[in-house]
């Protein structure tokens, strides 16, 4: 297998075998089938073959098509942007926070705006955690507060101001019509308008969140499916460390990662 | 496939549920809310919005609430103004809108004098519902209805015309019930958005226009498919009673309606939504609507195996609340779900125990059986297999309303083909196993029976605890869905008002009188 | 919906929503996922999103990807090549054969070479038929003989020579490594070499056979899934009629559609 | 989940099957075939090909057959030459190849004199098999085997190295048994293609090299997966006994082996393949190989519901033939299938009746349960649902060898991901319903039981008819699979030779003697 020219493999190496399915808004029939075939051919698949056409009523037709993918990927050259940081265990995380900050790290979590899916943020924040990995509440050097569902950006920003936090953990699960992008952008804009953005670590997570998207939207890091609290805590320490490295020997002044009341 | 269950225990559960409900009776019947009052205005026929797009019922009720007069009921104030100035309802509303009228500072005539001006409107309002109810019965007799388990699909595009087209396709494919999912945060809106036919996220706005458009589409599609198609929408949230009215008037057949859901999952204030629920269920009851409750959702946040009994406990409570509002068992679609982790050994065995238990506890209720959602993944094929076993569990345990599982549950709101494939698999499984349940018996004393008995026993234990601390405290302790809410928190609290002794509404009696006051009846089959 | 620009429709019209699945010969991991995403992007799908990645062992990874198809098809312009002929009922078919040919039409069916899948050809030839539609044996003016499975091209060609047939119905079901194309080509070549090709109606059928492929391989017609004997019989009459039209009033001479012994 | 079946009727079926087999005993034990004789040469250690690539066993046997000497057995002629010229087996073969020797025109020494020259080779040949059998037992004890229903996957790429890699992946995913499907027309080849490791169509060539490569790959993968992986190939077709030898020597664990399949679906001559089957099963038996029969295939050509009893009737006959060859019940993997039209109402109910029936009729046999194939379509999702119910039927009715259904059955030989998804769904269903069968009973006298009883009764009726006309005539009448074959038709007829009175082969006794002559025993559990 040539790692610089990787392609799908169904029956034989490099046969490109790919399964597709989609619905066309045309009535089922020979013309519809041919349209499906042409469509897949236009997308560059060789030998497109309609395995199944189903009349779905109301002039909708469902298709299952097989074709040979003609593209290849240089697997050797694939680079995935990710937040690169060492994974630490809880005692080490606590020790590092104590050493670097000299006080507990204050972290707020919230599922913002219309989103009411708290299971993800609960998994990260709450004692119980996820998949056997305890949440941030279990870290003695972290003061974790989970604000729950449907927290408006206004409320959240005012909490950052009044209660002072080092890090905000935002969850977004509903993504239809890109509502998550709208919500996340709104929050960053408001934090920036208040001059708070640079003073906090801003993290977002959810099933459709990637590091890439997070960066694009102005967040420090993005965490997707399967994240554990340990990842997030390690990342937080990594960021504290980074700060320390940039200003070595210089203990973090109160308020540097901390919203103050001014 | 019958489970042997302890009848004493079932009776105990019903008694505890009655106790729990009774404990809240004073709060519930002694209070009204902004949305209850708006609902009455809607029943009286008040429609339209002001120039800012605020619905007139909101304008009028806010006006009275601001004037601290809600304790007497909006109907009184409106009637008072109508009586005194010989105005129509619309004219009164207009007066409020323009500022020409200040209802609460009017001279207060005696209720016996003013209330009769509403009689005609009230009766007219209910007539609209009567007519729809009759039309439903007529159409159901003419066309017939789907066979149980009835296939329930959802549409959720955010655009009612697209919803209608996709739903019509679904009906032609075999769906019996169609639900339009609501815009993501509509339950938190304290008004019913007018003319919002497009633009919803994760669902379409629920309002009269959209109900009408869908009703028409489903009547047409049903005629084509040769059956009466049931239409579903949601009256949970801050506008429960209002949406109940809209649903009743536009002939919806099923309404999701559950305070517990609102409290727990939407952080709506307890008092607000309990009061709203009481009135909305009276309306649902009157309209012949089937309600659906949301206990199934508990298993998405709590452990889906360990918390099985919380679903059952809540169902008993919800049944009691429903009966108190005058709903009949045949209208109480309690929710439960197939949510056990598919990686758990014997998950199907436990699911069948649970599903059969619910079916036997509420034999006359059209229970709503929810598909796997929590443990669905991006692996749509695996998901399709999970849904296949769900379909099988449903037909084997004799469920009523069968929500179709979508293989793309973890990814997006249903696409056209997802819905088609779901219907296809369910029809296949229901046919393949059509008579199978009759041919199999559950081993007495075996694991299925023992599991069902344990869930029931745990539910009774939980009901005891709830009865002893009260429902609101139980919720505060996170006993349902592992989510805690406190009685003074949540949205909409400010819309709750204690009724004055001279509170007036023409509807409470009118609604209750329907069909020989089923109100407050027992579960008739009831083992108690 | 603009019929000249039809594209897939999942949630909203023209959203292009398409589901793909395939296997890549690389170990599961972030790089593999990114490779899958890139591959789908290279095929022209917008917003490719990996819904599922599964380690299948042996450095194989399975992917389920959703993307937005960007191609459109001019549905109004789609033309499907098909054998255009009127569908007739059995009495009419029998009458036409009697009139046009003045004798019974002799039809042989066979599943050739290594192929042993007779269910398809049986459905067309045998009395019992398919889906309630009786086979060619049931037509009184057709003399139908089903030679069954694994008939070698040699045997078949010699039968054409010795027994004289008007039409040959060939079935091919196994298509792996294009073995059907090889077998079908071989038969045509042999018939041509013997000078028999023009004297018979040559039809092929099978689950992967289309009119297009049939024509390409030198057959008169190709029939795919769902074919009934009625279709084939109607087509045969249509061909007889065509011949009649070319030489009007001129009854078909014995042997014209009939292999003779020379 | 137990069916109540009529023991008398089962006993009657076994008696009729014995009659049917007895009727053919003279033909079967009184004849030999070219491939039987080649198998003996292979057992004696003759390998390699001539310069045209023709395997030496073929060269030698053809030579003797051409010289009309096959009735005495190739072993006699070879031994005669070896004895007379003091040559090794290889030297004799070389002599034949070069034309230096003409075995049948040699002076014929007395068998008592010449046959002993083969003794050592014969024992050596069987030793190779003994060793493999011991190795299998050792590895199975060490690593354990898969739990029933055992997951059986196929690979069919036509290239053994690709097969091996895909099969290894399958084992890591959870497969217990791996079958390499054969090149499309290999069963019609009258020789075993040598060194054909690639280039197969619809499957890979079956030969010693490929068996060895796969065995190694499966031993490795099995070690990694922590179980002994069973390897399967096909010894139906014209080379049945030879491939049985190759399989025995290369430690295959399962071999598809069935004359009925060859006759009906490959148009192989009846006499030829019945004789071949007899000897190949002796070899399978000796090697501890499990055979698989092909009755499941009947339902792809005949009506899958109406013809259910033909499967059962054939299974009784096949069981008898297997016992006659010395196979033990634990080695007789009779085939059946989940092939009822999924559009048929209650298909799952009938499938379960049928599957449970077969399981109870042959309780000690590792029956092979085939997935839906005939009614699979290009709709891979629907197919996935069909396979999910198949998986469920399998675990509920307690099947042994579970052939995984592929969602792409109607499209292509399995792709990597098809196999993975099939394993995943089966593992999910088997876990989900692990203990379910124990918790359910079949209603006595219900539809499941009645259906099973009817199929059994019809099978007995059919066996009566077969017994009265004889098996060959029954086949001629198209009683199996709706396909008729006549005794004098089909491929390979010219390779059948009636044994002379002085026919010799050292193997018949050696093979039978193994394990205290199980030969011809009854189904030990047998109700008869
Ligand atoms: C449970 C659930 C609900 C529950 C939520 C209960 C609750 N309190 O959370 C209830 C029943 C209330 C619900 C309601 C709705 N839901 Co919902 N729901 C789900 C469901 C079944 C599971 C979600 C879940 O709990 N996943 C488990 C957690 C652990 O996974 P996770 O969220 O991905 O979190 C992990 C990572 O992403 C990450 N992570 C997540 N957040 C964060 C944050 C940070 C900072 C970090 C570091 C990491 C991180 O770490 C977590 C652990 O690894 C999904 C379908 C599915 N199977 O995914 C639909 C789903 C999410 N719901 C959906 C919808 C549309 C709704 C509704 C809007 C429908 C409606 N119109 O009424 C409503 C309203 C809710 C609302 N306004 O948000 C859609 C969203 C479609 C889309 N992509 O836009 C889904 C996908 C279902 C569907 N196919 O339609 N839902
Ligand atoms: C039944 C079956 C068998 C039976 C065949 C019995 C028999 N006597 O026919 C048995 C068990 C023997 C068998 C064996 C094998 N099979 Co098989 N078999 C099938 C199966 C399950 C169904 C085929 C069928 O009967 N379809 C029903 C008929 C009615 O449909 P049809 O053939 O398409 O016919 C219709 C039209 O196409 C058309 N038509 C067909 N022929 C003609 C001819 C004319 C002239 C006309 C006008 C119309 C016409 O009209 C028909 C009615 O509408 C398919 C899988 C599937 N579900 O499709 C695999 C399948 C066809 N088999 C397959 C293979 C590989 C084999 C084997 C080669 C495997 C092996 N290596 O051992 C063997 C060997 C057989 C051989 N050499 O050909 C593959 C082929 C893969 C490929 N695309 O290349 C399939 C797809 C299974 C798979 N996924 O691997 N098989
Ligand atoms: C009882 C009940 N009400 C309402 C909803 C829908 O939520 P919303 O109120 O956000 O529309 C659900 C969803 O599952 C439910 O179960
Ligand atoms: C008993 C039996 N033998 C053999 C085969 C395979 O066929 P072939 O002999 O063509 O390899 C099958 C296939 O289903 C079978 O069931």
PDB file of N, CA and C in Angstrom, chain A residues 37-95:
ATOM      1  N   UNK A  37     -27.075   8.286 -11.254  1.00  0.00           N
ATOM      2  CA  UNK A  37     -25.807   7.772 -11.782  1.00  0.00           C
ATOM      3  C   UNK A  37     -24.944   8.929 -12.283  1.00  0.00           C
ATOM      4  N   UNK A  38     -25.552   9.810 -13.036  1.00  0.00           N
ATOM      5  CA  UNK A  38     -24.806  10.943 -13.589  1.00  0.00           C
ATOM      6  C   UNK A  38     -24.255  11.837 -12.484  1.00  0.00           C
ATOM      7  N   UNK A  39     -25.047  12.010 -11.462  1.00  0.00           N
ATOM      8  CA  UNK A  39     -24.629  12.868 -10.357  1.00  0.00           C
ATOM      9  C   UNK A  39     -23.360  12.314  -9.715  1.00  0.00           C
ATOM     10  N   UNK A  40     -23.389  11.030  -9.455  1.00  0.00           N
ATOM     11  CA  UNK A  40     -22.236  10.405  -8.814  1.00  0.00           C
ATOM     12  C   UNK A  40     -21.032  10.429  -9.767  1.00  0.00           C
ATOM     13  N   UNK A  41     -21.316  10.237 -11.038  1.00  0.00           N
ATOM     14  CA  UNK A  41     -20.237  10.332 -12.033  1.00  0.00           C
ATOM     15  C   UNK A  41     -19.654  11.743 -12.043  1.00  0.00           C
ATOM     16  N   UNK A  42     -20.520  12.730 -11.949  1.00  0.00           N
ATOM     17  CA  UNK A  42     -20.045  14.112 -11.954  1.00  0.00           C
ATOM     18  C   UNK A  42     -19.155  14.406 -10.760  1.00  0.00           C
ATOM     19  N   UNK A  43     -19.414  13.722  -9.661  1.00  0.00           N
ATOM     20  CA  UNK A  43     -18.565  13.911  -8.488  1.00  0.00           C
ATOM     21  C   UNK A  43     -17.245  13.148  -8.642  1.00  0.00           C
ATOM     22  N   UNK A  44     -17.050  12.563  -9.795  1.00  0.00           N
ATOM     23  CA  UNK A  44     -15.754  11.961 -10.080  1.00  0.00           C
ATOM     24  C   UNK A  44     -15.647  10.489  -9.774  1.00  0.00           C
ATOM     25  N   UNK A  45     -16.756   9.844  -9.429  1.00  0.00           N
ATOM     26  CA  UNK A  45     -16.679   8.408  -9.163  1.00  0.00           C
ATOM     27  C   UNK A  45     -16.734   7.639 -10.480  1.00  0.00           C
ATOM     28  N   UNK A  46     -15.873   6.663 -10.604  1.00  0.00           N
ATOM     29  CA  UNK A  46     -15.870   5.826 -11.796  1.00  0.00           C
ATOM     30  C   UNK A  46     -16.884   4.702 -11.621  1.00  0.00           C
ATOM     31  N   UNK A  47     -17.413   4.236 -12.730  1.00  0.00           N
ATOM     32  CA  UNK A  47     -18.360   3.110 -12.735  1.00  0.00           C
ATOM     33  C   UNK A  47     -19.477   3.232 -11.704  1.00  0.00           C
ATOM     34  N   UNK A  48     -20.137   4.367 -11.644  1.00  0.00           N
ATOM     35  CA  UNK A  48     -21.228   4.477 -10.683  1.00  0.00           C
ATOM     36  C   UNK A  48     -22.319   3.489 -11.016  1.00  0.00           C
ATOM     37  N   UNK A  49     -22.842   2.845  -9.993  1.00  0.00           N
ATOM     38  CA  UNK A  49     -23.856   1.823 -10.234  1.00  0.00           C
ATOM     39  C   UNK A  49     -24.932   1.951  -9.157  1.00  0.00           C
ATOM     40  N   UNK A  50     -26.165   2.109  -9.625  1.00  0.00           N
ATOM     41  CA  UNK A  50     -27.272   2.305  -8.691  1.00  0.00           C
ATOM     42  C   UNK A  50     -27.694   0.943  -8.147  1.00  0.00           C
ATOM     43  N   UNK A  51     -27.443   0.731  -6.872  1.00  0.00           N
ATOM     44  CA  UNK A  51     -27.793  -0.547  -6.258  1.00  0.00           C
ATOM     45  C   UNK A  51     -29.261  -0.589  -5.897  1.00  0.00           C
ATOM     46  N   UNK A  52     -29.829   0.584  -5.623  1.00  0.00           N
ATOM     47  CA  UNK A  52     -31.208   0.597  -5.151  1.00  0.00           C
ATOM     48  C   UNK A  52     -31.839   1.947  -5.412  1.00  0.00           C
ATOM     49  N   UNK A  53     -33.043   1.910  -5.926  1.00  0.00           N
ATOM     50  CA  UNK A  53     -33.838   3.126  -6.058  1.00  0.00           C
ATOM     51  C   UNK A  53     -35.160   2.862  -5.372  1.00  0.00           C
ATOM     52  N   UNK A  54     -35.600   3.807  -4.569  1.00  0.00           N
ATOM     53  CA  UNK A  54     -36.852   3.610  -3.840  1.00  0.00           C
ATOM     54  C   UNK A  54     -37.740   4.829  -4.005  1.00  0.00           C
ATOM     55  N   UNK A  55     -38.932   4.602  -4.490  1.00  0.00           N
ATOM     56  CA  UNK A  55     -39.931   5.655  -4.537  1.00  0.00           C
ATOM     57  C   UNK A  55     -40.333   5.989  -3.106  1.00  0.00           C
ATOM     58  N   UNK A  56     -40.166   7.245  -2.711  1.00  0.00           N
ATOM     59  CA  UNK A  56     -40.531   7.621  -1.342  1.00  0.00           C
ATOM     60  C   UNK A  56     -41.807   8.460  -1.306  1.00  0.00           C
ATOM     61  N   UNK A  57     -42.493   8.548  -2.422  1.00  0.00           N
ATOM     62  CA  UNK A  57     -43.695   9.366  -2.440  1.00  0.00           C
ATOM     63  C   UNK A  57     -43.370  10.831  -2.647  1.00  0.00           C
ATOM     64  N   UNK A  58     -44.387  11.636  -2.989  1.00  0.00           N
ATOM     65  CA  UNK A  58     -44.201  13.086  -3.104  1.00  0.00           C
ATOM     66  C   UNK A  58     -43.034  13.459  -4.025  1.00  0.00           C
ATOM     67  N   UNK A  59     -42.781  12.630  -5.030  1.00  0.00           N
ATOM     68  CA  UNK A  59     -41.672  12.891  -5.946  1.00  0.00           C
ATOM     69  C   UNK A  59     -40.313  12.946  -5.272  1.00  0.00           C
ATOM     70  N   UNK A  60     -40.129  12.125  -4.283  1.00  0.00           N
ATOM     71  CA  UNK A  60     -38.804  11.947  -3.695  1.00  0.00           C
ATOM     72  C   UNK A  60     -38.338  10.523  -4.000  1.00  0.00           C
ATOM     73  N   UNK A  61     -37.086  10.383  -4.347  1.00  0.00           N
ATOM     74  CA  UNK A  61     -36.546   9.047  -4.585  1.00  0.00           C
ATOM     75  C   UNK A  61     -35.250   8.874  -3.814  1.00  0.00           C
ATOM     76  N   UNK A  62     -35.141   7.716  -3.236  1.00  0.00           N
ATOM     77  CA  UNK A  62     -33.950   7.398  -2.434  1.00  0.00           C
ATOM     78  C   UNK A  62     -33.026   6.494  -3.259  1.00  0.00           C
ATOM     79  N   UNK A  63     -31.739   6.765  -3.182  1.00  0.00           N
ATOM     80  CA  UNK A  63     -30.765   5.992  -3.951  1.00  0.00           C
ATOM     81  C   UNK A  63     -29.637   5.460  -3.088  1.00  0.00           C
ATOM     82  N   UNK A  64     -29.262   4.254  -3.404  1.00  0.00           N
ATOM     83  CA  UNK A  64     -28.015   3.717  -2.873  1.00  0.00           C
ATOM     84  C   UNK A  64     -27.144   3.436  -4.088  1.00  0.00           C
ATOM     85  N   UNK A  65     -25.984   4.029  -4.108  1.00  0.00           N
ATOM     86  CA  UNK A  65     -25.116   3.942  -5.279  1.00  0.00           C
ATOM     87  C   UNK A  65     -23.736   3.465  -4.832  1.00  0.00           C
ATOM     88  N   UNK A  66     -23.122   2.648  -5.642  1.00  0.00           N
ATOM     89  CA  UNK A  66     -21.715   2.302  -5.432  1.00  0.00           C
ATOM     90  C   UNK A  66     -20.900   2.897  -6.574  1.00  0.00           C
ATOM     91  N   UNK A  67     -19.729   3.369  -6.260  1.00  0.00           N
ATOM     92  CA  UNK A  67     -18.853   3.899  -7.288  1.00  0.00           C
ATOM     93  C   UNK A  67     -17.415   3.732  -6.854  1.00  0.00           C
ATOM     94  N   UNK A  68     -16.527   3.965  -7.802  1.00  0.00           N
ATOM     95  CA  UNK A  68     -15.100   3.875  -7.457  1.00  0.00           C
ATOM     96  C   UNK A  68     -14.565   5.274  -7.261  1.00  0.00           C
ATOM     97  N   UNK A  69     -14.115   5.549  -6.071  1.00  0.00           N
ATOM     98  CA  UNK A  69     -13.511   6.841  -5.768  1.00  0.00           C
ATOM     99  C   UNK A  69     -12.210   6.938  -6.558  1.00  0.00           C
ATOM    100  N   UNK A  70     -12.011   8.064  -7.201  1.00  0.00           N
ATOM    101  CA  UNK A  70     -10.788   8.191  -8.007  1.00  0.00           C
ATOM    102  C   UNK A  70      -9.745   9.069  -7.321  1.00  0.00           C
ATOM    103  N   UNK A  71     -10.126   9.721  -6.262  1.00  0.00           N
ATOM    104  CA  UNK A  71      -9.152  10.563  -5.553  1.00  0.00           C
ATOM    105  C   UNK A  71      -8.253   9.706  -4.676  1.00  0.00           C
ATOM    106  N   UNK A  72      -7.068  10.216  -4.410  1.00  0.00           N
ATOM    107  CA  UNK A  72      -6.195   9.569  -3.437  1.00  0.00           C
ATOM    108  C   UNK A  72      -5.740  10.625  -2.444  1.00  0.00           C
ATOM    109  N   UNK A  73      -5.324  10.161  -1.282  1.00  0.00           N
ATOM    110  CA  UNK A  73      -4.842  11.092  -0.263  1.00  0.00           C
ATOM    111  C   UNK A  73      -3.415  10.719   0.087  1.00  0.00           C
ATOM    112  N   UNK A  74      -2.596  11.737   0.253  1.00  0.00           N
ATOM    113  CA  UNK A  74      -1.230  11.496   0.723  1.00  0.00           C
ATOM    114  C   UNK A  74      -1.280  11.387   2.242  1.00  0.00           C
ATOM    115  N   UNK A  75      -1.471  10.145   2.680  1.00  0.00           N
ATOM    116  CA  UNK A  75      -1.653   9.898   4.108  1.00  0.00           C
ATOM    117  C   UNK A  75      -0.420  10.325   4.893  1.00  0.00           C
ATOM    118  N   UNK A  76       0.745  10.122   4.274  1.00  0.00           N
ATOM    119  CA  UNK A  76       1.999  10.455   4.960  1.00  0.00           C
ATOM    120  C   UNK A  76       2.071  11.949   5.253  1.00  0.00           C
ATOM    121  N   UNK A  77       1.362  12.729   4.453  1.00  0.00           N
ATOM    122  CA  UNK A  77       1.481  14.183   4.612  1.00  0.00           C
ATOM    123  C   UNK A  77       0.337  14.777   5.436  1.00  0.00           C
ATOM    124  N   UNK A  78      -0.592  13.935   5.868  1.00  0.00           N
ATOM    125  CA  UNK A  78      -1.738  14.473   6.619  1.00  0.00           C
ATOM    126  C   UNK A  78      -1.273  15.003   7.978  1.00  0.00           C
ATOM    127  N   UNK A  79      -1.623  16.218   8.270  1.00  0.00           N
ATOM    128  CA  UNK A  79      -1.323  16.790   9.583  1.00  0.00           C
ATOM    129  C   UNK A  79      -2.630  17.237  10.216  1.00  0.00           C
ATOM    130  N   UNK A  80      -2.833  16.847  11.452  1.00  0.00           N
ATOM    131  CA  UNK A  80      -4.067  17.217  12.123  1.00  0.00           C
ATOM    132  C   UNK A  80      -3.789  18.282  13.171  1.00  0.00           C
ATOM    133  N   UNK A  81      -4.440  19.426  13.037  1.00  0.00           N
ATOM    134  CA  UNK A  81      -4.227  20.444  14.051  1.00  0.00           C
ATOM    135  C   UNK A  81      -4.826  19.965  15.362  1.00  0.00           C
ATOM    136  N   UNK A  82      -4.039  19.920  16.406  1.00  0.00           N
ATOM    137  CA  UNK A  82      -4.641  19.619  17.700  1.00  0.00           C
ATOM    138  C   UNK A  82      -3.903  20.371  18.786  1.00  0.00           C
ATOM    139  N   UNK A  83      -4.606  20.543  19.871  1.00  0.00           N
ATOM    140  CA  UNK A  83      -3.965  21.181  21.007  1.00  0.00           C
ATOM    141  C   UNK A  83      -2.955  20.181  21.544  1.00  0.00           C
ATOM    142  N   UNK A  84      -1.682  20.452  21.338  1.00  0.00           N
ATOM    143  CA  UNK A  84      -0.656  19.497  21.765  1.00  0.00           C
ATOM    144  C   UNK A  84      -0.239  19.827  23.186  1.00  0.00           C
ATOM    145  N   UNK A  85      -0.543  18.952  24.077  1.00  0.00           N
ATOM    146  CA  UNK A  85      -0.166  19.172  25.477  1.00  0.00           C
ATOM    147  C   UNK A  85      -0.054  17.828  26.161  1.00  0.00           C
ATOM    148  N   UNK A  86       0.780  17.741  27.185  1.00  0.00           N
ATOM    149  CA  UNK A  86       0.950  16.442  27.850  1.00  0.00           C
ATOM    150  C   UNK A  86      -0.266  16.113  28.724  1.00  0.00           C
ATOM    151  N   UNK A  87      -0.651  14.834  28.696  1.00  0.00           N
ATOM    152  CA  UNK A  87      -1.746  14.393  29.565  1.00  0.00           C
ATOM    153  C   UNK A  87      -1.194  14.094  30.957  1.00  0.00           C
ATOM    154  N   UNK A  88      -1.791  14.697  31.946  1.00  0.00           N
ATOM    155  CA  UNK A  88      -1.302  14.515  33.317  1.00  0.00           C
ATOM    156  C   UNK A  88      -2.363  13.821  34.156  1.00  0.00           C
ATOM    157  N   UNK A  89      -1.927  13.231  35.285  1.00  0.00           N
ATOM    158  CA  UNK A  89      -2.924  12.642  36.173  1.00  0.00           C
ATOM    159  C   UNK A  89      -3.359  13.687  37.207  1.00  0.00           C
ATOM    160  N   UNK A  90      -4.406  13.377  37.943  1.00  0.00           N
ATOM    161  CA  UNK A  90      -5.020  14.358  38.833  1.00  0.00           C
ATOM    162  C   UNK A  90      -4.053  14.928  39.881  1.00  0.00           C
ATOM    163  N   UNK A  91      -3.310  14.084  40.583  1.00  0.00           N
ATOM    164  CA  UNK A  91      -2.387  14.633  41.590  1.00  0.00           C
ATOM    165  C   UNK A  91      -1.406  15.619  40.968  1.00  0.00           C
ATOM    166  N   UNK A  92      -0.894  15.257  39.796  1.00  0.00           N
ATOM    167  CA  UNK A  92       0.075  16.119  39.126  1.00  0.00           C
ATOM    168  C   UNK A  92      -0.605  17.447  38.711  1.00  0.00           C
ATOM    169  N   UNK A  93      -1.812  17.349  38.240  1.00  0.00           N
ATOM    170  CA  UNK A  93      -2.539  18.549  37.834  1.00  0.00           C
ATOM    171  C   UNK A  93      -2.741  19.477  39.038  1.00  0.00           C
ATOM    172  N   UNK A  94      -3.177  18.876  40.132  1.00  0.00           N
ATOM    173  CA  UNK A  94      -3.370  19.677  41.345  1.00  0.00           C
ATOM    174  C   UNK A  94      -2.068  20.324  41.786  1.00  0.00           C
ATOM    175  N   UNK A  95      -1.015  19.555  41.766  1.00  0.00           N
ATOM    176  CA  UNK A  95       0.286  20.073  42.213  1.00  0.00           C
ATOM    177  C   UNK A  95       0.732  21.228  41.327  1.00  0.00           C
TER     178      UNK A  95
END
